[in-house]
Amino acid sequence: MSGVIEGMRRTLLSCTSIVRGGAAGLGASLGAAAFFAVTPAFARDDFLSEALSIAAGFDRQEIAALSVAAAVLGFSVVAAILLMRTRLRAARIESRLLSDNQALQLEADRFRALLFAEPQVLISWAAGEDRPDISGDVSLLMPHGSDQYSPQRVIAFGSWLLPEQALAMDHAVDKLREAGEGFLLNLSTATGRSIEAMGRAIGGQAIVRIRELSGVRMELAELGIRHHRLMEETGALSAFAAAVPLPVWARRGNGTLSFANAAYAQATDAGSAADAIDRNLELLDSDDRGHMAHALAGGTVFQARVPVVTGGQRRIFDIHALNVAGGSAGIAVDVTEAANLRAALERMAEAHRRMLDQLSSGVAVFDASRRLTFYNDSYRRLWDFDRAFLDDNPDDSSVLDKLRVARKIPEQPDFRAWKNKLFEAYRAIEPAKDTWYLPDGRALSVVTTPNPEGGVTYLFDDVTEGLKLARQNDGLIRVQRETLDNLAEAVAVFGSNGRAQLFNPPFARMWKLSPEALAQQPHIETIEQWCRPLFDDDATWQTLRTAITGIDDRMSVPLKLERKDGSVLDCTTIPLPDGATMLTFQDVTDTVNVERALRERNEALEAADQMKIDFVHHMSYELRAPLTSIIGFAHFLSDPSTGPMTPKQSEYLGYITTSTDALLAISNNILDLATIDAGAMKLNLGPVDLRKTVEEATAGIKDRLAQENIRLDVEIDPAIGDFVADERRIVQVLYNLLANAVGFSPPNSAVMLRARRNAGNVVFSVSDSGPGIPEEVKDKVFDWFESHANGSRHRGAGLGLSLVRSFVELHGGKVHVDSVVGKGTTVICEFPVDQSYRNAAE
């Protein structure tokens, strides 16, 4: 035993030396541990007791070394035990994990088999990654013949989806990846397959599953699409019904309101649609509601036109109601205006019929089937028809056949072809006009007008007298022409443009000119060059050119021409009312040589001059007489009593009336100006009713004011007092000033007419807001034929302001213009109140 202890001691000492030297004492510790481990328990007890007894003999250094060795030995034993236990536990965990891994792999295989049991494609994007993981049957989506494409081609949705659906898919995928918003779309591939695309954010991944729809899923998808469309349609219909400006309502089976729109609430004087529903307000009265309930109970649609009092007014509504699921629905259409218009149209048609019956022109209306539907008494009297025959509504062909048998229409070589040509009016668009020369000597103007609803309206006018007058007028014109051609004087008429319009043979012979050249209407300057070999006085030719082409101071100019061949000509320029100028040349050579012959010739010239004046007056009358006839017949045709006209006829007639009125006004203005310039104008002075004068002046421009939407403001000073002047000329002055202002005023503006008294004068001023008059033009505005648009729509002959100045100055007054470019113009006319000096002078 002591040997064991001694060995143990040596061991401890060696451990102590190891510890002191910093060497590993682990081996000794392990040896000690092994010793304790293999030593039996009773031996260990003996060993310990013996060791304790031995230890009692150790010194302090040995005890410290022994303690350290014992601690190292204990730590080694504990570490060895823990290592063994850790290795055993790791082995058990590894075995369990291997088992779990195999189970999970089996479960994943099962899930994958279940997932891809049907054709589908899965696309997943990991968080923060742009390249997706694609699995599944890609051929489900890709078009045929695209096997060479990689699975990544699937995310190019435009390659296998329709453009609109591809765009929707792109947006849905973007929202899924960026915000995790899921989606469910029903799509169709380019090959026609119906598929379902569902996107979800799962476990930090964006996953899109695409599978083909079939069977129940397809039916559900189709039902979903249909439901979505029906909901959209229902919403649109509901919004329309709520917004439509017609009363719309729906009722339950028990008759109570379930829906009403704002128009229904307004018609029933309710505060709102909800108020109308809560109070169950009725639109119709009890009788009409009873009729509607009876019709709906019988399963029929209720339609009726009934009166309804709404907003304190009686209105006419067309009611349409029908049965719907769970009740009924209805709508009311306000036809008050239509009903009133229809009644007015019927009254107008009846009035037109009565009016047509009073016309002197025969009117017959045939419908699309060519049967007579209307005739007036003039038509019956014109052809001497029996009323019973016409009341039987004969067809057009029968009427013509009856007239042919009675020899009342023109004889035709081929009556059938003539009749078929006449019947072309039933297929025509524009009216046609013809003249029938009847066997009894009458001439009828026949106008065939296609009716908008089909058929033709015949208008028969007896134009026998009109043709007779036309022949007489043509005869008069020929007589005048022969008179000019046989005059001894050379006569030539030049237009305002300076070109020769008329000449007689003596003019061509006197100046040795070719009639063919003169027929080309050469200019006065060209004729001057042709005549210069006989007469080359520049001053005389300048005077002739001025007299022909000038605008101001148009008056007769007598001239004496001594030509190179020794002949002497008396030349006179005569301004004509239409702006033309007549030149007369008379050879007075003999009068220069003989004094007596000169006096006799002078008397003859005076007579010839008077004859020329009479001729000019006669020509003026002859020119104005046809114009007056045209105006009269145009106004007669525009009268409704002459019969209806097509819009195109009315348009053409309006053009004729406007043009002839303008031409007559220009002619009258020229004559007035010529009369004033000649000093022959006499004023009819008398008291002037100023308000009446203003009303007459403004009456002529009312249509233009309404057409251009221009407001006329009139200010008349009540203290203006008495005013003596020629009232008719004052009306002309004011009318021309107002017409000129309206012509230069822009639409939606105002024209101001003022009248006041100022220091012995009555002052009229007319202001407009037109473009104004430039300074370089202001001095010319009162000249003849000076017309400047200045950027406005105004067009005119340029005589209005000339006439204004002439009449004002004839009264002893003054006229001047104030104008600012861009701001408007004011024309001011001052008339002296005292005209006694003028009466004394006259």
PDB file of C-alpha atoms in Angstrom, residues 502-708:
ATOM      1  CA  LEU A 502     -71.650 100.986-126.727  1.00  0.00           C
ATOM      2  CA  PHE A 503     -70.972 102.886-129.960  1.00  0.00           C
ATOM      3  CA  ASN A 504     -72.799 103.684-133.173  1.00  0.00           C
ATOM      4  CA  PRO A 505     -71.450 103.423-136.719  1.00  0.00           C
ATOM      5  CA  PRO A 506     -70.951 107.220-137.080  1.00  0.00           C
ATOM      6  CA  PHE A 507     -68.466 107.076-134.182  1.00  0.00           C
ATOM      7  CA  ALA A 508     -66.402 104.412-135.949  1.00  0.00           C
ATOM      8  CA  ARG A 509     -66.533 106.279-139.258  1.00  0.00           C
ATOM      9  CA  MET A 510     -65.734 109.671-137.714  1.00  0.00           C
ATOM     10  CA  TRP A 511     -62.543 108.396-136.081  1.00  0.00           C
ATOM     11  CA  LYS A 512     -61.747 105.825-138.792  1.00  0.00           C
ATOM     12  CA  LEU A 513     -61.904 102.925-136.323  1.00  0.00           C
ATOM     13  CA  SER A 514     -62.702  99.279-136.956  1.00  0.00           C
ATOM     14  CA  PRO A 515     -66.129  98.199-135.617  1.00  0.00           C
ATOM     15  CA  GLU A 516     -64.634  94.787-134.839  1.00  0.00           C
ATOM     16  CA  ALA A 517     -61.928  96.397-132.690  1.00  0.00           C
ATOM     17  CA  LEU A 518     -64.493  98.552-130.891  1.00  0.00           C
ATOM     18  CA  ALA A 519     -66.623  95.468-130.236  1.00  0.00           C
ATOM     19  CA  GLN A 520     -63.789  94.153-128.014  1.00  0.00           C
ATOM     20  CA  GLN A 521     -64.611  96.982-125.547  1.00  0.00           C
ATOM     21  CA  PRO A 522     -61.197  98.669-125.564  1.00  0.00           C
ATOM     22  CA  HIS A 523     -60.165 101.125-122.853  1.00  0.00           C
ATOM     23  CA  ILE A 524     -60.354 104.883-123.441  1.00  0.00           C
ATOM     24  CA  GLU A 525     -56.551 105.038-123.413  1.00  0.00           C
ATOM     25  CA  THR A 526     -56.394 102.498-126.260  1.00  0.00           C
ATOM     26  CA  ILE A 527     -58.980 104.454-128.256  1.00  0.00           C
ATOM     27  CA  GLU A 528     -56.941 107.608-127.582  1.00  0.00           C
ATOM     28  CA  GLN A 529     -53.883 106.018-129.182  1.00  0.00           C
ATOM     29  CA  TRP A 530     -55.984 104.983-132.180  1.00  0.00           C
ATOM     30  CA  CYS A 531     -57.389 108.530-132.589  1.00  0.00           C
ATOM     31  CA  ARG A 532     -54.164 110.508-132.057  1.00  0.00           C
ATOM     32  CA  PRO A 533     -53.270 110.539-135.801  1.00  0.00           C
ATOM     33  CA  LEU A 534     -56.357 112.773-136.261  1.00  0.00           C
ATOM     34  CA  PHE A 535     -56.246 114.673-132.953  1.00  0.00           C
ATOM     35  CA  ASP A 536     -53.335 114.772-130.497  1.00  0.00           C
ATOM     36  CA  ASP A 537     -54.153 117.546-128.045  1.00  0.00           C
ATOM     37  CA  ASP A 538     -53.032 116.188-124.667  1.00  0.00           C
ATOM     38  CA  ALA A 539     -55.166 118.549-122.576  1.00  0.00           C
ATOM     39  CA  THR A 540     -58.383 117.567-124.391  1.00  0.00           C
ATOM     40  CA  TRP A 541     -57.677 113.853-124.100  1.00  0.00           C
ATOM     41  CA  GLN A 542     -56.867 114.317-120.408  1.00  0.00           C
ATOM     42  CA  THR A 543     -60.247 116.036-119.962  1.00  0.00           C
ATOM     43  CA  LEU A 544     -62.020 113.158-121.732  1.00  0.00           C
ATOM     44  CA  ARG A 545     -60.238 110.531-119.616  1.00  0.00           C
ATOM     45  CA  THR A 546     -61.132 112.402-116.428  1.00  0.00           C
ATOM     46  CA  ALA A 547     -64.764 112.745-117.460  1.00  0.00           C
ATOM     47  CA  ILE A 548     -65.016 109.014-118.178  1.00  0.00           C
ATOM     48  CA  THR A 549     -63.033 107.475-115.309  1.00  0.00           C
ATOM     49  CA  GLY A 550     -63.410 110.199-112.683  1.00  0.00           C
ATOM     50  CA  ILE A 551     -65.668 109.849-109.667  1.00  0.00           C
ATOM     51  CA  ASP A 552     -65.936 113.395-108.370  1.00  0.00           C
ATOM     52  CA  ASP A 553     -67.713 116.269-110.129  1.00  0.00           C
ATOM     53  CA  ARG A 554     -69.406 114.147-112.750  1.00  0.00           C
ATOM     54  CA  MET A 555     -71.009 116.614-115.092  1.00  0.00           C
ATOM     55  CA  SER A 556     -71.357 117.318-118.779  1.00  0.00           C
ATOM     56  CA  VAL A 557     -68.214 118.757-120.312  1.00  0.00           C
ATOM     57  CA  PRO A 558     -68.494 120.504-123.698  1.00  0.00           C
ATOM     58  CA  LEU A 559     -65.349 120.457-125.836  1.00  0.00           C
ATOM     59  CA  LYS A 560     -64.395 121.685-129.284  1.00  0.00           C
ATOM     60  CA  LEU A 561     -61.916 119.581-131.213  1.00  0.00           C
ATOM     61  CA  GLU A 562     -60.040 120.895-134.254  1.00  0.00           C
ATOM     62  CA  ARG A 563     -58.563 117.873-135.946  1.00  0.00           C
ATOM     63  CA  LYS A 564     -55.529 117.680-138.246  1.00  0.00           C
ATOM     64  CA  ASP A 565     -57.700 117.077-141.300  1.00  0.00           C
ATOM     65  CA  GLY A 566     -59.300 120.519-140.790  1.00  0.00           C
ATOM     66  CA  SER A 567     -62.579 119.288-139.419  1.00  0.00           C
ATOM     67  CA  VAL A 568     -64.048 120.744-136.274  1.00  0.00           C
ATOM     68  CA  LEU A 569     -65.964 118.533-133.807  1.00  0.00           C
ATOM     69  CA  ASP A 570     -68.173 119.473-130.920  1.00  0.00           C
ATOM     70  CA  CYS A 571     -67.710 116.852-128.157  1.00  0.00           C
ATOM     71  CA  THR A 572     -69.901 116.480-125.096  1.00  0.00           C
ATOM     72  CA  THR A 573     -69.402 114.139-122.153  1.00  0.00           C
ATOM     73  CA  ILE A 574     -72.656 113.138-120.473  1.00  0.00           C
ATOM     74  CA  PRO A 575     -72.538 111.213-117.153  1.00  0.00           C
ATOM     75  CA  LEU A 576     -75.221 108.531-117.013  1.00  0.00           C
ATOM     76  CA  PRO A 577     -77.062 107.416-113.858  1.00  0.00           C
ATOM     77  CA  ASP A 578     -75.408 104.005-113.793  1.00  0.00           C
ATOM     78  CA  GLY A 579     -71.935 105.544-113.570  1.00  0.00           C
ATOM     79  CA  ALA A 580     -71.239 105.302-117.276  1.00  0.00           C
ATOM     80  CA  THR A 581     -70.356 108.280-119.482  1.00  0.00           C
ATOM     81  CA  MET A 582     -71.689 109.000-122.949  1.00  0.00           C
ATOM     82  CA  LEU A 583     -69.508 110.863-125.483  1.00  0.00           C
ATOM     83  CA  THR A 584     -71.144 112.560-128.434  1.00  0.00           C
ATOM     84  CA  PHE A 585     -69.197 113.980-131.352  1.00  0.00           C
ATOM     85  CA  GLN A 586     -70.682 116.281-133.971  1.00  0.00           C
ATOM     86  CA  ASP A 587     -68.891 117.632-137.008  1.00  0.00           C
ATOM     87  CA  VAL A 588     -69.339 121.452-136.940  1.00  0.00           C
ATOM     88  CA  THR A 589     -66.801 122.336-139.618  1.00  0.00           C
ATOM     89  CA  ASP A 590     -69.254 124.283-141.719  1.00  0.00           C
ATOM     90  CA  THR A 591     -70.300 126.478-138.787  1.00  0.00           C
ATOM     91  CA  VAL A 592     -66.771 127.698-138.388  1.00  0.00           C
ATOM     92  CA  ASN A 593     -66.722 128.927-142.001  1.00  0.00           C
ATOM     93  CA  VAL A 594     -70.156 130.536-142.189  1.00  0.00           C
ATOM     94  CA  GLU A 595     -71.508 132.860-139.474  1.00  0.00           C
ATOM     95  CA  ARG A 596     -75.096 132.361-140.443  1.00  0.00           C
ATOM     96  CA  ALA A 597     -74.711 128.693-140.685  1.00  0.00           C
ATOM     97  CA  LEU A 598     -73.112 128.842-137.282  1.00  0.00           C
ATOM     98  CA  ARG A 599     -76.160 130.496-135.721  1.00  0.00           C
ATOM     99  CA  GLU A 600     -78.475 128.054-137.394  1.00  0.00           C
ATOM    100  CA  ARG A 601     -76.241 125.259-136.313  1.00  0.00           C
ATOM    101  CA  ASN A 602     -76.257 126.645-132.800  1.00  0.00           C
ATOM    102  CA  GLU A 603     -80.025 126.423-132.691  1.00  0.00           C
ATOM    103  CA  ALA A 604     -79.792 122.945-134.069  1.00  0.00           C
ATOM    104  CA  LEU A 605     -77.251 122.087-131.425  1.00  0.00           C
ATOM    105  CA  GLU A 606     -79.521 123.397-128.694  1.00  0.00           C
ATOM    106  CA  ALA A 607     -82.301 121.256-130.071  1.00  0.00           C
ATOM    107  CA  ALA A 608     -79.938 118.313-130.322  1.00  0.00           C
ATOM    108  CA  ASP A 609     -78.771 118.970-126.770  1.00  0.00           C
ATOM    109  CA  GLN A 610     -82.370 118.962-125.591  1.00  0.00           C
ATOM    110  CA  MET A 611     -82.920 115.774-127.537  1.00  0.00           C
ATOM    111  CA  LYS A 612     -79.897 114.254-125.881  1.00  0.00           C
ATOM    112  CA  ILE A 613     -81.164 115.267-122.468  1.00  0.00           C
ATOM    113  CA  ASP A 614     -84.546 113.779-123.294  1.00  0.00           C
ATOM    114  CA  PHE A 615     -82.784 110.702-124.544  1.00  0.00           C
ATOM    115  CA  VAL A 616     -80.808 110.361-121.315  1.00  0.00           C
ATOM    116  CA  HIS A 617     -83.968 110.809-119.267  1.00  0.00           C
ATOM    117  CA  HIS A 618     -85.718 108.298-121.478  1.00  0.00           C
ATOM    118  CA  MET A 619     -82.817 105.887-121.141  1.00  0.00           C
ATOM    119  CA  SER A 620     -82.857 106.324-117.353  1.00  0.00           C
ATOM    120  CA  TYR A 621     -86.565 105.602-117.290  1.00  0.00           C
ATOM    121  CA  GLU A 622     -86.186 102.597-119.557  1.00  0.00           C
ATOM    122  CA  LEU A 623     -83.370 101.254-117.405  1.00  0.00           C
ATOM    123  CA  ARG A 624     -85.276 101.768-114.148  1.00  0.00           C
ATOM    124  CA  ALA A 625     -88.614 100.481-115.425  1.00  0.00           C
ATOM    125  CA  PRO A 626     -87.421  96.849-115.908  1.00  0.00           C
ATOM    126  CA  LEU A 627     -85.614  97.085-112.578  1.00  0.00           C
ATOM    127  CA  THR A 628     -88.820  98.238-110.882  1.00  0.00           C
ATOM    128  CA  SER A 629     -90.715  95.384-112.541  1.00  0.00           C
ATOM    129  CA  ILE A 630     -88.171  92.862-111.339  1.00  0.00           C
ATOM    130  CA  ILE A 631     -88.385  94.230-107.791  1.00  0.00           C
ATOM    131  CA  GLY A 632     -92.166  94.191-107.885  1.00  0.00           C
ATOM    132  CA  PHE A 633     -92.395  90.631-109.165  1.00  0.00           C
ATOM    133  CA  ALA A 634     -89.733  89.510-106.677  1.00  0.00           C
ATOM    134  CA  HIS A 635     -91.737  90.938-103.761  1.00  0.00           C
ATOM    135  CA  PHE A 636     -94.886  89.427-105.273  1.00  0.00           C
ATOM    136  CA  LEU A 637     -93.240  85.993-105.423  1.00  0.00           C
ATOM    137  CA  SER A 638     -91.995  86.332-101.841  1.00  0.00           C
ATOM    138  CA  ASP A 639     -95.569  86.963-100.672  1.00  0.00           C
ATOM    139  CA  PRO A 640     -96.987  83.720 -99.210  1.00  0.00           C
ATOM    140  CA  SER A 641    -100.176  84.330-101.178  1.00  0.00           C
ATOM    141  CA  THR A 642     -98.337  83.477-104.415  1.00  0.00           C
ATOM    142  CA  GLY A 643     -97.727  79.919-103.284  1.00  0.00           C
ATOM    143  CA  PRO A 644     -95.091  77.908-101.515  1.00  0.00           C
ATOM    144  CA  MET A 645     -91.494  77.853-102.643  1.00  0.00           C
ATOM    145  CA  THR A 646     -88.674  75.449-102.054  1.00  0.00           C
ATOM    146  CA  PRO A 647     -85.812  76.612 -99.824  1.00  0.00           C
ATOM    147  CA  LYS A 648     -83.612  76.932-102.900  1.00  0.00           C
ATOM    148  CA  GLN A 649     -86.215  79.097-104.664  1.00  0.00           C
ATOM    149  CA  SER A 650     -86.529  81.263-101.567  1.00  0.00           C
ATOM    150  CA  GLU A 651     -82.756  81.566-101.430  1.00  0.00           C
ATOM    151  CA  TYR A 652     -82.519  82.593-105.097  1.00  0.00           C
ATOM    152  CA  LEU A 653     -85.437  85.000-104.674  1.00  0.00           C
ATOM    153  CA  GLY A 654     -83.665  86.526-101.680  1.00  0.00           C
ATOM    154  CA  TYR A 655     -80.576  87.054-103.820  1.00  0.00           C
ATOM    155  CA  ILE A 656     -82.697  88.724-106.527  1.00  0.00           C
ATOM    156  CA  THR A 657     -84.481  90.983-104.025  1.00  0.00           C
ATOM    157  CA  THR A 658     -81.263  91.973-102.258  1.00  0.00           C
ATOM    158  CA  SER A 659     -79.418  92.687-105.496  1.00  0.00           C
ATOM    159  CA  THR A 660     -82.245  94.654-107.130  1.00  0.00           C
ATOM    160  CA  ASP A 661     -82.875  96.705-103.992  1.00  0.00           C
ATOM    161  CA  ALA A 662     -79.172  97.492-103.783  1.00  0.00           C
ATOM    162  CA  LEU A 663     -79.051  98.354-107.488  1.00  0.00           C
ATOM    163  CA  LEU A 664     -82.137 100.579-107.205  1.00  0.00           C
ATOM    164  CA  ALA A 665     -80.691 102.292-104.125  1.00  0.00           C
ATOM    165  CA  ILE A 666     -77.419 102.911-105.937  1.00  0.00           C
ATOM    166  CA  SER A 667     -79.288 104.249-108.959  1.00  0.00           C
ATOM    167  CA  ASN A 668     -81.408 106.545-106.787  1.00  0.00           C
ATOM    168  CA  ASN A 669     -78.329 107.760-104.930  1.00  0.00           C
ATOM    169  CA  ILE A 670     -76.528 108.487-108.179  1.00  0.00           C
ATOM    170  CA  LEU A 671     -79.553 110.362-109.510  1.00  0.00           C
ATOM    171  CA  ASP A 672     -79.858 112.340-106.269  1.00  0.00           C
ATOM    172  CA  LEU A 673     -76.171 113.195-106.336  1.00  0.00           C
ATOM    173  CA  ALA A 674     -76.348 114.137-109.987  1.00  0.00           C
ATOM    174  CA  THR A 675     -79.427 116.281-109.299  1.00  0.00           C
ATOM    175  CA  ILE A 676     -77.697 118.047-106.412  1.00  0.00           C
ATOM    176  CA  ASP A 677     -74.550 118.602-108.440  1.00  0.00           C
ATOM    177  CA  ALA A 678     -76.645 120.019-111.260  1.00  0.00           C
ATOM    178  CA  GLY A 679     -78.301 122.435-108.804  1.00  0.00           C
ATOM    179  CA  ALA A 680     -81.750 121.077-109.571  1.00  0.00           C
ATOM    180  CA  MET A 681     -82.492 119.649-106.140  1.00  0.00           C
ATOM    181  CA  LYS A 682     -85.290 121.502-104.309  1.00  0.00           C
ATOM    182  CA  LEU A 683     -85.794 121.091-100.583  1.00  0.00           C
ATOM    183  CA  ASN A 684     -89.311 120.615 -99.229  1.00  0.00           C
ATOM    184  CA  LEU A 685     -88.859 122.483 -95.961  1.00  0.00           C
ATOM    185  CA  GLY A 686     -91.285 122.037 -93.094  1.00  0.00           C
ATOM    186  CA  PRO A 687     -91.532 121.094 -89.416  1.00  0.00           C
ATOM    187  CA  VAL A 688     -89.681 117.883 -88.634  1.00  0.00           C
ATOM    188  CA  ASP A 689     -91.147 115.281 -86.261  1.00  0.00           C
ATOM    189  CA  LEU A 690     -87.819 114.154 -84.906  1.00  0.00           C
ATOM    190  CA  ARG A 691     -88.955 110.892 -83.290  1.00  0.00           C
ATOM    191  CA  LYS A 692     -90.903 109.859 -86.384  1.00  0.00           C
ATOM    192  CA  THR A 693     -87.893 110.716 -88.528  1.00  0.00           C
ATOM    193  CA  VAL A 694     -85.592 108.572 -86.378  1.00  0.00           C
ATOM    194  CA  GLU A 695     -88.068 105.660 -86.415  1.00  0.00           C
ATOM    195  CA  GLU A 696     -88.315 105.779 -90.232  1.00  0.00           C
ATOM    196  CA  ALA A 697     -84.526 105.899 -90.563  1.00  0.00           C
ATOM    197  CA  THR A 698     -83.964 102.972 -88.176  1.00  0.00           C
ATOM    198  CA  ALA A 699     -86.732 100.832 -89.693  1.00  0.00           C
ATOM    199  CA  GLY A 700     -84.590 100.148 -92.764  1.00  0.00           C
ATOM    200  CA  ILE A 701     -81.714  98.622 -90.784  1.00  0.00           C
ATOM    201  CA  LYS A 702     -83.610  96.489 -88.276  1.00  0.00           C
ATOM    202  CA  ASP A 703     -82.959  93.302 -90.252  1.00  0.00           C
ATOM    203  CA  ARG A 704     -79.239  94.010 -90.399  1.00  0.00           C
ATOM    204  CA  LEU A 705     -79.182  94.817 -86.685  1.00  0.00           C
ATOM    205  CA  ALA A 706     -80.848  91.506 -85.889  1.00  0.00           C
ATOM    206  CA  GLN A 707     -78.671  89.573 -88.324  1.00  0.00           C
ATOM    207  CA  GLU A 708     -75.410  90.950 -86.874  1.00  0.00           C
TER     208      GLU A 708
END
